XYZ file of C-alpha atoms in Angstrom:
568
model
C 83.104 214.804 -22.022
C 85.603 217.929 -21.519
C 83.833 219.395 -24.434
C 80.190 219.605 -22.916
C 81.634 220.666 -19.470
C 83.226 223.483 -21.214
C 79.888 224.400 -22.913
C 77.823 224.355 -19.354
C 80.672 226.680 -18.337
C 79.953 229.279 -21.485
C 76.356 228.724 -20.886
C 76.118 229.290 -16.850
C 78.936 231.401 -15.476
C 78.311 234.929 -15.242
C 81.971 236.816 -14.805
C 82.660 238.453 -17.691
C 86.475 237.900 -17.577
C 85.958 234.507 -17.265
C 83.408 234.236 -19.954
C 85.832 236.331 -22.406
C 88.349 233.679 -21.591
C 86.554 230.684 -22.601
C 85.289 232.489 -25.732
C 88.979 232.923 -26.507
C 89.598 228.873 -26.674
C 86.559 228.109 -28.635
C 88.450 226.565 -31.189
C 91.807 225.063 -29.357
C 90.609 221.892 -28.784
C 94.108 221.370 -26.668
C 93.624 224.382 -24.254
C 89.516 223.401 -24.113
C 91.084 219.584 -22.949
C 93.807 221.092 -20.900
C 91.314 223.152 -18.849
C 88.265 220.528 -18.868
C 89.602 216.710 -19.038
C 90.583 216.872 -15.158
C 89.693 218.877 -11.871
C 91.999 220.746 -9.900
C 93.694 218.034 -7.765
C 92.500 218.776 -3.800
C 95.323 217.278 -1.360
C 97.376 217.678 2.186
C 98.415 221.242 0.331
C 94.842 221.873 -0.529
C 94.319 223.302 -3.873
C 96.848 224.581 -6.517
C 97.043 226.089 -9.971
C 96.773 228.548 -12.727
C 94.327 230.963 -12.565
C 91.616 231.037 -14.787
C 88.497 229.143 -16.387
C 87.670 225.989 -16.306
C 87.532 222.977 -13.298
C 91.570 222.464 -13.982
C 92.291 226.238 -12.968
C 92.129 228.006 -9.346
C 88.771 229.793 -9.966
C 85.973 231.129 -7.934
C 83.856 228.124 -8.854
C 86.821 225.696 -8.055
C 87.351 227.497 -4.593
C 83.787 227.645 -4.290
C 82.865 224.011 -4.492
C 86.229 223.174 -2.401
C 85.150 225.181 0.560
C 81.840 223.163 0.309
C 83.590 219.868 0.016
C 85.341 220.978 3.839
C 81.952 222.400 5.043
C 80.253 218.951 4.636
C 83.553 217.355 5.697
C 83.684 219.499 9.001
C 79.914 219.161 9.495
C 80.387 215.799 9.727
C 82.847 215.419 12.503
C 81.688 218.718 14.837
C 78.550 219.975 15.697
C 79.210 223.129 15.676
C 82.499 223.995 13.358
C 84.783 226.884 13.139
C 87.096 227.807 10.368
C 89.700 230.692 10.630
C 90.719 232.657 7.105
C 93.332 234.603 5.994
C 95.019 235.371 2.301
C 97.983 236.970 0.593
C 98.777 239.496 -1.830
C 97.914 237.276 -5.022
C 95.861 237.634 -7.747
C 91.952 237.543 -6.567
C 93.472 236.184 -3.345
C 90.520 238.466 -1.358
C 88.082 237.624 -3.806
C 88.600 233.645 -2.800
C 89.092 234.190 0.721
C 85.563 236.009 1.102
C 83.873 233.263 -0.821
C 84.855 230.826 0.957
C 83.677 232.771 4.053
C 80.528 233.254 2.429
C 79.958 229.323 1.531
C 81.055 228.224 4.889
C 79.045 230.958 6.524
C 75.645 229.292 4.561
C 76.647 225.808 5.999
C 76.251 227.416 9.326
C 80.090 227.667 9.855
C 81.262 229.837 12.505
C 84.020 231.734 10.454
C 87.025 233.874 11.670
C 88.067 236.298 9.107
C 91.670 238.633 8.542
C 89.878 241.856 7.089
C 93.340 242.486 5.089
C 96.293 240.065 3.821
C 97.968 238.211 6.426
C 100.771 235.786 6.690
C 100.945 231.791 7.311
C 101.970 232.400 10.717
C 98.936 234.807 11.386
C 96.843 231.614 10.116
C 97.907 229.388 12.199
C 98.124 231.292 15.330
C 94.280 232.519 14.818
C 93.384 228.863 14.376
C 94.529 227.636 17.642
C 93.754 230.790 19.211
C 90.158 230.381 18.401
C 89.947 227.024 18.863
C 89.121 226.115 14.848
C 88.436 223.211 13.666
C 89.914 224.220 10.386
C 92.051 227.165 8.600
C 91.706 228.155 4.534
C 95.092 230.317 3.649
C 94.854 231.647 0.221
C 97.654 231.973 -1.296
C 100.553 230.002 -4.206
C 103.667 230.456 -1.800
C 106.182 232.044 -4.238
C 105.214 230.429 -7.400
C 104.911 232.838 -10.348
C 101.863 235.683 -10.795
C 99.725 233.057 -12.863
C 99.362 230.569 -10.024
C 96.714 231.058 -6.499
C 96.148 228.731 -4.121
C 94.482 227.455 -1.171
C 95.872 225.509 1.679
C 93.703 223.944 4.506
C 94.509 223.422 8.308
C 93.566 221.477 10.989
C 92.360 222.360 14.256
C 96.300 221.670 15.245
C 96.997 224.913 13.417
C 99.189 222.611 10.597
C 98.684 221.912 7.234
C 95.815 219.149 6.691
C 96.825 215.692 7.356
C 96.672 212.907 4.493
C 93.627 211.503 5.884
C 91.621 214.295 6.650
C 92.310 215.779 2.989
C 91.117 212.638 1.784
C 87.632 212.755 3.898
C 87.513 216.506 1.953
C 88.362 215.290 -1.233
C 85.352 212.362 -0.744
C 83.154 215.120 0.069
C 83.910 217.457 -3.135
C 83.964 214.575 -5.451
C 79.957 214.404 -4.304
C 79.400 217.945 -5.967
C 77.891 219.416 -9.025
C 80.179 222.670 -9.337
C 77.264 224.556 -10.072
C 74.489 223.133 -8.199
C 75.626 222.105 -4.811
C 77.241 225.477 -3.588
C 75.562 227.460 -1.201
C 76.332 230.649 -0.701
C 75.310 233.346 2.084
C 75.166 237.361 1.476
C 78.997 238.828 3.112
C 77.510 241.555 4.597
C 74.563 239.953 6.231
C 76.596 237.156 7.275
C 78.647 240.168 8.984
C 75.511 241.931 10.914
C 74.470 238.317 11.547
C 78.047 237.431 13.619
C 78.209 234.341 11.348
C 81.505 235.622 9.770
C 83.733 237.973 12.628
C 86.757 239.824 11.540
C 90.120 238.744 13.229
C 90.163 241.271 16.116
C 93.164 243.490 17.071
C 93.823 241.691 20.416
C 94.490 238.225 18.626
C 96.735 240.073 16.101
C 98.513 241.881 19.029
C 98.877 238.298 20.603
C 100.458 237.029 17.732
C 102.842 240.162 17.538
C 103.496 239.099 21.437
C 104.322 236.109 21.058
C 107.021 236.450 18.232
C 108.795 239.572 20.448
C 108.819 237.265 23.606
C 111.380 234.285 21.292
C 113.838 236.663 21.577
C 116.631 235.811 23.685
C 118.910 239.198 23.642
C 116.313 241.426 24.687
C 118.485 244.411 24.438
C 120.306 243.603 21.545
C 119.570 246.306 18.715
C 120.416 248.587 21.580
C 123.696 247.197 22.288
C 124.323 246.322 18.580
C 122.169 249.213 16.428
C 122.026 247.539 13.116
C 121.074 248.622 9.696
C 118.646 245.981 7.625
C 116.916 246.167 3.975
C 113.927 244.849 3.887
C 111.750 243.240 1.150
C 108.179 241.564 1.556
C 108.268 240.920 -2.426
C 105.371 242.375 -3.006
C 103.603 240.406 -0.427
C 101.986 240.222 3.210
C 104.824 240.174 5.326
C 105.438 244.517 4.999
C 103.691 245.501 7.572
C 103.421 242.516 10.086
C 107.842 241.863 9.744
C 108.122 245.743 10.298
C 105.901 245.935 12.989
C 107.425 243.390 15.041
C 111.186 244.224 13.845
C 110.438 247.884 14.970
C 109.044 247.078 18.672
C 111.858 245.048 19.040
C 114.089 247.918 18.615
C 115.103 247.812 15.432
C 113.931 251.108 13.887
C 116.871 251.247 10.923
C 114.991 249.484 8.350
C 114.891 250.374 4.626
C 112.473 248.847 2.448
C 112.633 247.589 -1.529
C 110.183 250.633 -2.643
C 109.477 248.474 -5.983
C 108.803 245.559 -3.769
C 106.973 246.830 -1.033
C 103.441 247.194 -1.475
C 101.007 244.014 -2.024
C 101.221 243.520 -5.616
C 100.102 239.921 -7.079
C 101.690 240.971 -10.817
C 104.685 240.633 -8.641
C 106.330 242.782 -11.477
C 109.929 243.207 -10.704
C 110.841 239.582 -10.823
C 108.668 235.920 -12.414
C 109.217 233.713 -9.266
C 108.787 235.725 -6.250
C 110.621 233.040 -4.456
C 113.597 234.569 -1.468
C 115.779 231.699 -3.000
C 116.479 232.801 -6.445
C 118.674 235.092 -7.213
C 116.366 237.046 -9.135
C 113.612 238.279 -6.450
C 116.405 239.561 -4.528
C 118.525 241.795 -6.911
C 116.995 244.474 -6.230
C 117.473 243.931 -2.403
C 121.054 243.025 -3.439
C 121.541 246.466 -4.956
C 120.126 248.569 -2.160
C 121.812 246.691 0.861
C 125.619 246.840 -1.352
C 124.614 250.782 -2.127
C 123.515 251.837 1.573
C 126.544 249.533 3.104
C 123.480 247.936 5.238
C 124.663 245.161 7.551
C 122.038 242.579 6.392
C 119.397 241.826 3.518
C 116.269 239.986 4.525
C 113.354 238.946 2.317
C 110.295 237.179 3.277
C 108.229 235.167 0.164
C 104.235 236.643 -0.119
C 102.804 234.511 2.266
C 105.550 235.167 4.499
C 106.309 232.017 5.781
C 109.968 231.472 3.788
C 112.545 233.865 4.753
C 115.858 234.370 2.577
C 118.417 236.622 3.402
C 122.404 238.015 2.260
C 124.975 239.074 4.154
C 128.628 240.809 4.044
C 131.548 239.433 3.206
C 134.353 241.921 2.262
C 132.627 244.662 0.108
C 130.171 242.262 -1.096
C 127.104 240.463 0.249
C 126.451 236.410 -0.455
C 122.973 234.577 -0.079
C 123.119 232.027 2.276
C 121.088 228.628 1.223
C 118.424 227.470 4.096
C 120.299 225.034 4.974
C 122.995 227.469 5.953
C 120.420 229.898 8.240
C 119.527 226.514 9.940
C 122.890 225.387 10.604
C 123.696 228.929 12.065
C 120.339 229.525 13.984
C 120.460 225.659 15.090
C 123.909 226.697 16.811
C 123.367 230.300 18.110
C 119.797 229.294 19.372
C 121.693 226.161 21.452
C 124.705 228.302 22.688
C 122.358 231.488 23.713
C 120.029 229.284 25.858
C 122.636 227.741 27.324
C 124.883 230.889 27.866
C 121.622 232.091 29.860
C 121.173 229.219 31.696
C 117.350 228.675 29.541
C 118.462 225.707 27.711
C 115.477 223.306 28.786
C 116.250 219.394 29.520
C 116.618 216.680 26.847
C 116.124 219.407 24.181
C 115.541 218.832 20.310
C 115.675 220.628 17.067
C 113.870 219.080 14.267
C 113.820 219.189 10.618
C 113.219 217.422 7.287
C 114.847 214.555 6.291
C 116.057 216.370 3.074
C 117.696 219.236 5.247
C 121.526 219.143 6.023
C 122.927 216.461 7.896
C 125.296 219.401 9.169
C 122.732 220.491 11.398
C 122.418 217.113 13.340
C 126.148 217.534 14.204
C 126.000 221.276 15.130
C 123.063 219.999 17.402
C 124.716 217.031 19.340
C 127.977 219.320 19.893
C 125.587 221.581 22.172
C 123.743 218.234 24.077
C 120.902 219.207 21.709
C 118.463 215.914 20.273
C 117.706 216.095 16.348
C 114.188 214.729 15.065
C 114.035 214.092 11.364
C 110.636 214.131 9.832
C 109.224 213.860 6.165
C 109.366 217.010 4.100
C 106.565 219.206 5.136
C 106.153 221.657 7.972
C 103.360 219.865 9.154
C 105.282 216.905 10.642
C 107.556 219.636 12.515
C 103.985 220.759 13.714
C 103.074 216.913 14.360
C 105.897 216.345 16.346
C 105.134 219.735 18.864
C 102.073 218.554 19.035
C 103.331 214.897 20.473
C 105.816 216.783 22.942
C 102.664 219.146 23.688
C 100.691 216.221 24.512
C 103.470 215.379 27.054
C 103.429 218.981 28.276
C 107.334 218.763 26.705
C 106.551 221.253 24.506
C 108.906 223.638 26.325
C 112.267 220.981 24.958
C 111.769 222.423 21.385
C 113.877 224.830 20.289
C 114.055 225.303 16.263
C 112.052 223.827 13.285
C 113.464 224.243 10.005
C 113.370 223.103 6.148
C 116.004 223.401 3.907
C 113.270 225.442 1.350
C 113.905 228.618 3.876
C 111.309 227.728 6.563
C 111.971 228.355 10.176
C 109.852 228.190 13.253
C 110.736 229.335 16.859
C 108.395 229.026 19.618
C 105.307 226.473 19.393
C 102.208 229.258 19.461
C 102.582 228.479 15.304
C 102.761 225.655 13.796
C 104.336 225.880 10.302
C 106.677 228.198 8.622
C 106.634 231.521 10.070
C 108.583 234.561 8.105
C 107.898 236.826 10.927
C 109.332 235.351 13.816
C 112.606 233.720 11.668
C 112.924 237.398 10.641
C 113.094 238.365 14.318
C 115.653 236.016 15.433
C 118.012 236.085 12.397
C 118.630 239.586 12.828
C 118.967 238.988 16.520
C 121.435 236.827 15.719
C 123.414 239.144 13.162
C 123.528 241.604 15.830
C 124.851 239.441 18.305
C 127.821 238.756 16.026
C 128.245 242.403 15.536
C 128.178 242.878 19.007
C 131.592 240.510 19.595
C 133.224 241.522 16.637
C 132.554 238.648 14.424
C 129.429 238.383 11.851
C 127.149 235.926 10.376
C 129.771 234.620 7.558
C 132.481 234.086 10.501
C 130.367 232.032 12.468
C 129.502 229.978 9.260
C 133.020 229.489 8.608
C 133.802 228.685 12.283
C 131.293 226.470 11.970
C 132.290 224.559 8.343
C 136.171 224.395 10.110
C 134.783 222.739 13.127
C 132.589 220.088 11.474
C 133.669 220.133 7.793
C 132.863 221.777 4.813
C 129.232 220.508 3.499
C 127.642 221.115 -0.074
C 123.802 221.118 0.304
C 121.841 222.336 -3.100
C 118.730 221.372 -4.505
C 117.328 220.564 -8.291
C 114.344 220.710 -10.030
C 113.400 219.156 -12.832
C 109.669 220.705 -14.384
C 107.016 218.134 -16.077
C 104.846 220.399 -17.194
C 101.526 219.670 -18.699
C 99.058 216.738 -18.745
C 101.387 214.161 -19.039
C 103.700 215.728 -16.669
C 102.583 213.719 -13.837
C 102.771 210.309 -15.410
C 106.535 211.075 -16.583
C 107.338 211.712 -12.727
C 105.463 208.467 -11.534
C 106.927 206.520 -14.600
C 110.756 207.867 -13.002
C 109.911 206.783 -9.491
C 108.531 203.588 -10.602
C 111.655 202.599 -12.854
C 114.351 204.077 -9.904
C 112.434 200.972 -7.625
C 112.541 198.413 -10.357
C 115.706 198.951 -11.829
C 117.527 199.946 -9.071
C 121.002 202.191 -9.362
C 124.040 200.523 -8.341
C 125.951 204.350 -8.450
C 125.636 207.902 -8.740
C 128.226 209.202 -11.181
C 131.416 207.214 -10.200
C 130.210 206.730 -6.960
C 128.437 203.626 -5.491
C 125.653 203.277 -3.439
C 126.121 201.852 -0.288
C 122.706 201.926 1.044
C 119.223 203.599 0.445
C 115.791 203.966 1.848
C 112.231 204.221 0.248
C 109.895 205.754 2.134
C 107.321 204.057 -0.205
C 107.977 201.016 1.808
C 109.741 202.277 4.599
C 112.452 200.125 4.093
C 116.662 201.417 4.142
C 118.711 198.472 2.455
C 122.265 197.946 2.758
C 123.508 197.409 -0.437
C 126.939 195.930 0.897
C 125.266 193.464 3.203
C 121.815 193.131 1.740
C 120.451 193.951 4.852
C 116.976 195.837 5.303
C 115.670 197.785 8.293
C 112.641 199.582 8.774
C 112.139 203.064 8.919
C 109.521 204.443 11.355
C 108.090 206.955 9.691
C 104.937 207.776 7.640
C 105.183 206.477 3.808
C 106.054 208.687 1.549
C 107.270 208.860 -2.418
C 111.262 209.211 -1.814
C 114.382 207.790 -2.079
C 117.625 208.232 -0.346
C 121.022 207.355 -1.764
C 123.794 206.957 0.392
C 126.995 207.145 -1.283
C 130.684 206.556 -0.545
C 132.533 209.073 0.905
C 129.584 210.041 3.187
C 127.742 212.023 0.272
C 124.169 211.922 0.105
C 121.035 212.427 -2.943
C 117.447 212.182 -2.358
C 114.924 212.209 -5.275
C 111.821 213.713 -4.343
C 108.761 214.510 -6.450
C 107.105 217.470 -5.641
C 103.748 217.636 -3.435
C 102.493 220.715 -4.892
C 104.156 221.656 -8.213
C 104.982 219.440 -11.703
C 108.459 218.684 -10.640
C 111.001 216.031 -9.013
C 113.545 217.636 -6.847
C 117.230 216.269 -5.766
C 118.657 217.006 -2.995
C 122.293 217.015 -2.408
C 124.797 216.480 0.558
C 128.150 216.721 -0.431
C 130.443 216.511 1.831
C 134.756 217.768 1.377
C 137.123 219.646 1.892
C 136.280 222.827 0.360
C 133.424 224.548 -2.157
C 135.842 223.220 -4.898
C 136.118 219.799 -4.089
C 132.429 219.418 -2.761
C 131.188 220.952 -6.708
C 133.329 218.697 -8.665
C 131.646 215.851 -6.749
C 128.014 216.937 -7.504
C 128.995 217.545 -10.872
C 129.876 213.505 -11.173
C 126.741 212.895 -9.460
C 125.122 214.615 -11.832
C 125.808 213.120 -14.811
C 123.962 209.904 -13.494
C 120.629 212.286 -12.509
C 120.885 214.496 -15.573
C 120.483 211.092 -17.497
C 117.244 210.189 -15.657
C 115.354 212.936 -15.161
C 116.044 214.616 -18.433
C-alpha cells in the first residue's frame, strides 16, 4: 500500500526538491514505509513534523489538503467564513502560509493575511480582532530546523478545541491529496479582496494593547536598564523591540548571530529559550556588556526565557520561577495602586508549581488550575468574559515558559511577557533589590521548591505504541512508591478520578479527560507523567519540596530511580 502511494507521489508531484528526495529512497524500503505507511496526524495542535516528502512529512501537499479539510469543516458551520494567517521564521514557513491562503481563498474563504512573519500573539489578536472563525499559525514552536508546523484556532482566538479538530480531521480523511485541493491564483485572489493583508492599524492595536499591561508607566525612566536581547532567529525581533522601545526602553542589544529570521537556526539544534544551549550566546554577551538582564523569546515568540545576575554571574530561571515572581509582583503592584480588581485569579496548568498557588493566596489572589495547554487558560477568560469578569484575571502561565497578561490574546504571548518581566526587573532595581532577591525572599517566605521537567524521546514508528503501552501498564499495575517514597494519593485524568491510597477513597475531578497521572508523595512532593501532545515523548514533572537546592535534588534523584526504570 505505502509502496504505490509513494509511486503516485514520483509520478504526480512537480517540485523538483521534492522529487529529488523521493528518488533518493528508491531503494530503502524503511524510509519509503516511514514516509508512506501513515499520514501526518491532524489534532488540537494541528499538524506537526519533519519536513519533507511523503503524506508522513509537513509538505505543501500535506498543508495543502489540511487547509481543505478546515475549509469544508468551516463551510459547514458558517455561511460566510473567515480565517486569519500568520507564520514564523521556519523552513518554507511563507511558502505554507500562502497556500493555505490560496486553498481557502478558492473555497470562497474570506482570508486575513500577515504579509511578513509574525508571532502567536499577533495570531490570535488578528483573529478576534477580525472576528475569524478560524486562525492557521505556521510554525514548529522551538523544535529543531527539520520540523514545521501548523496550528489551528478558533474563532476564540485559542488553539482548536478537541472536538472541533476532530470535525477537521473527518473532513481531511474525505480527501484524495491530489485530487480534492483547490487552489486559487495569490495574486488574483489579492486584486479580487478574497485574501487582505493584515493592515497596520490592527498591528498598531496589538502593539497598544501590550504597552497599556504595564503597570509602572514610568519605570525605564526611573530605573534606565540595560537588556540583551535574542529572538533566536525568529519572529519576535522586530515586534519585542518595537514594543520594548515605545515603552522606554531604548538600551537594548541584540544576539547579532541570532537576530535575523533564519529557519537553519544555525547557532544552536533546539531553538528552545529553555536549554542552555540557545542561550549561550546571549549568556556571553549579557556577562561581557555587564547588562542587567538576558531575555530570549522562542521563533514563534510565544515562550519567553530569560537570565539574570547574581554576583558576577547570571543564572536562568526555570518558568516556573518567572511565574512565581510575576504571579507575586503582578498581585502586590495592583494592589500597591489600588487596581487590584475583586475576587481576582491567576491561572495555570496543573503541571506548573504548586508554589505559585501559595504566592497567590498570600496576596487574596484565587488560583485556577487547568489541563496543560494554553488553550484552557484561554477557555477559562473566555468563561469569565462571558460573565463580563474578564477584568478579575490577572496572569496566565505554563511552566514550559508561557505567560499571558491582559485578555486581548489568548495563548502564549512572548511580546507582552517580555514587556512586563523587564518591568518588573526594573522595579527591583529601582528599590535596591533585583529579580534573584525577590526569588529568594520569596523561597524563605514559603519554602524552598524543586520544580524540573523530563523527557523521555520515542522516536520512530513504534514510538507511539511504547508511550501508550507505559500509560496503559502505570493504570494496570499501579505504583505503590516513587523511589523510597510512597504514594499517598493520585489522580488520572483518563478517568477523572484522584484516589487516596491510604483510605481507598476516590473523588472526582472536574475537569476535561486527559492522558495523565499525578503522584502525590510523602513529604508533600509531587510527579506527574505526561505524554506529549505534539512531540514523541512522555514528560515528568517534578515538585520537590525542602529545605534547600541540596536536599530538594537528592530527593528527585530517589524519585528517579523508580521513573528511570519505566520509561527507559
Amino acid at each position: 500500500m505505502y509502496n504505490k502511494e509513494y509511486q503516485r507521489w514520483c509520478n504526480t508531484i512537480k517540485e523538483s526538491y521534492l522529487l529529488e528526495e523521493l528518488q533518493s529512497i528508491k531503494c530503502d524500503e524503511e524510509r519509503i514505509k516511514d514516509r508512506f505507511l501513515l499520514n501526518l496526524e491532524f489534532g488540537t495542535a494541528g499538524l506537526r513534523g519533519v519536513l519533507g516528502a511523503g503524506t508522513n512529512r509537513m509538505n505543501i501537499y500535506t498543508v495543502c489538503k489540511a487547509t481543505q479539510g478546515l475549509a469544508n469543516y468551516l463551510k459547514s458551520e458558517k455561511e460566510y467564513p473567515s480565517v486569519a494567517i500568520s507564520y514564523d521564521s521556519r523552513i518554507r514557513s511563507d511558502e505554507f502560509a500562502k497556500a493555505s491562503a490560496q486553498v481557502l481563498a478558492a473555497n470562497g474563504i474570506k482570508v486575513y493575511l500577515y504579509d511578513t512573519l509574525a508571532p502567536v500573539p499577533m495570531l490570535s489578536f488578528a483573529v478576534r480582532e477580525y472576528k475569524a472563525d478560524a486562525g492557521i499559525m505556521v510554525t514548529a514552536s522551538h523544535n529543531p530546523a527539520k520540523y514545521n508546523g501548523y496550528k489551528v484556532y478558533g474563532a476564540d482566538g485559542c488553539q482548536m478545541t478537541s472536538e472541533s479538530a476532530d470535525k477537521v480531521l473527518s473532513e481531511i480523511n474525505k480527501l484524495d491529496i491530489f485530487n480534492d485541493i483547490k487552489k486559487a491564483d495569490f495574486e488574483k485572489s489579492i486584486s479580487d479582496e478574497k485574501i487582505e493583508y493584515v493592515s497596520e492599524d490592527v498591528k498598531e492595536k496589538y502593539y497598544t494593547w501590550c504597552l497599556n499591561q504595564m503597570m509602572r508607566k514610568d519605570i525605564f525612566k526611573i530605573a534606565p536598564m540595560k537588556m540583551v536581547y535574542t529572538p533566536l532567529n525568529g519572529a519576535g525581533n522586530i515586534p519585542v523591540r518595537y514594543v520594548l522601545n515605545k515603552a522606554g526602553l531604548t538600551n537594548i542589544s541584540v544576539v547579532k548571530e541570532q537576530e535575523m529570521p533564519d529557519g537553519n537556526f544555525p547557532t544552536c539544534p533546539y531553538p528552545n529559550p529553555e536549554i542552555k544551549e540557545a542561550m549561550a550566546l546571549g549568556l556571553a554577551q549579557v556577562k561581557k556588556e555587564n547588562a542587567d538582564i538576558l531575555i530570549a523569546t522562542d521563533p514563534d515568540c510565544d515562550r519567553v526565557g530569560i537570565a539574570v545576575k547574581e554576583g558576577e554571574d547570571y543564572v536562568m530561571l526555570t518558568g516556573n520561577q518567572v511565574g512565581i515572581l510575576l504571579v507575586d509582583y503582578i498581585s502586590k503592584t495592583r494592589k500597591e495602586l489600588g487596581t487590584l480588581p475583586a475576587h481576582p485569579i491567576i491561572v495555570k496548568s496543573i503541571v506548573s508549581s504548586s508554589l505559585a498557588d501559595a504566592v497567590a493566596e498570600s496576596h487574596g489572589v484565587e488560583t485556577i488550575n487547568v489541563l496543560t495547554g494554553f488553550k484552557y487558560i484561554g477557555d477559562t477568560i473566555r468563561k469569565l468574559e462571558e460573565k463580563s469578569e474578564e477584568n478579575r484575571f490577572l496572569l496566565g502561565f505554563e511552566e514550559s515558559y508561557g505567560y499571558l497578561v491582559g485578555t486581548a490574546v489568548r495563548d502564549k504571548d512572548g511580546v507582552v511577557a517580555t514587556l512586563m518581566i523587564s518591568e518588573m526587573a526594573a522595579y527591583y532595581t529601582s528599590i535596591g533589590s533585583s529579580v534573584n532577591k525577590a526569588l529568594n525572599e520569596i523561597y524563605e517566605k514559603f519554602g524552598y521548591y524543586l520544580n524540573t521537567v523530563d523527557s523521555y524521546q520515542f522516536e520512530g514508528i513504534s514510538g507511539m505504541d511504547k508511550m501508550k503501552n507505559i500509560m496503559e501498564d502505570l493504570r494496570t499495575n499501579p505504583l505503590i512508591k516513587l523511589g523510597k517514597y510512597e504514594i499517598t494519593s493520585r489522580d488520572d485524568y483518563n478517568i477523572l478520578v484522584h484516589k487516596d491510597e491510604i483510605t481507598g477513597e476516590q473523588t472526582n475531578i472536574n475537569l476535561p479527560k486527559s492522558n495523565i497521572l499525578t503522584y502525590y508523595l510523602e513529604g508533600g512532593h509531587q510527579v506527574i507523567v505526561r505524554p506529549s501532545g505534539t512531540e514523541p515523548k512522555i514528560k515528568v514533572y517534578y515538585s520537590i519540596k525542602g529545605k534547600d537546592a541540596q536536599e530538594t535534588s537528592a530527593i528527585k534523584d530517589d524519585i528517579d530511580t523508580t521513573i528511570k526504570q519505566i520509561l527507559k
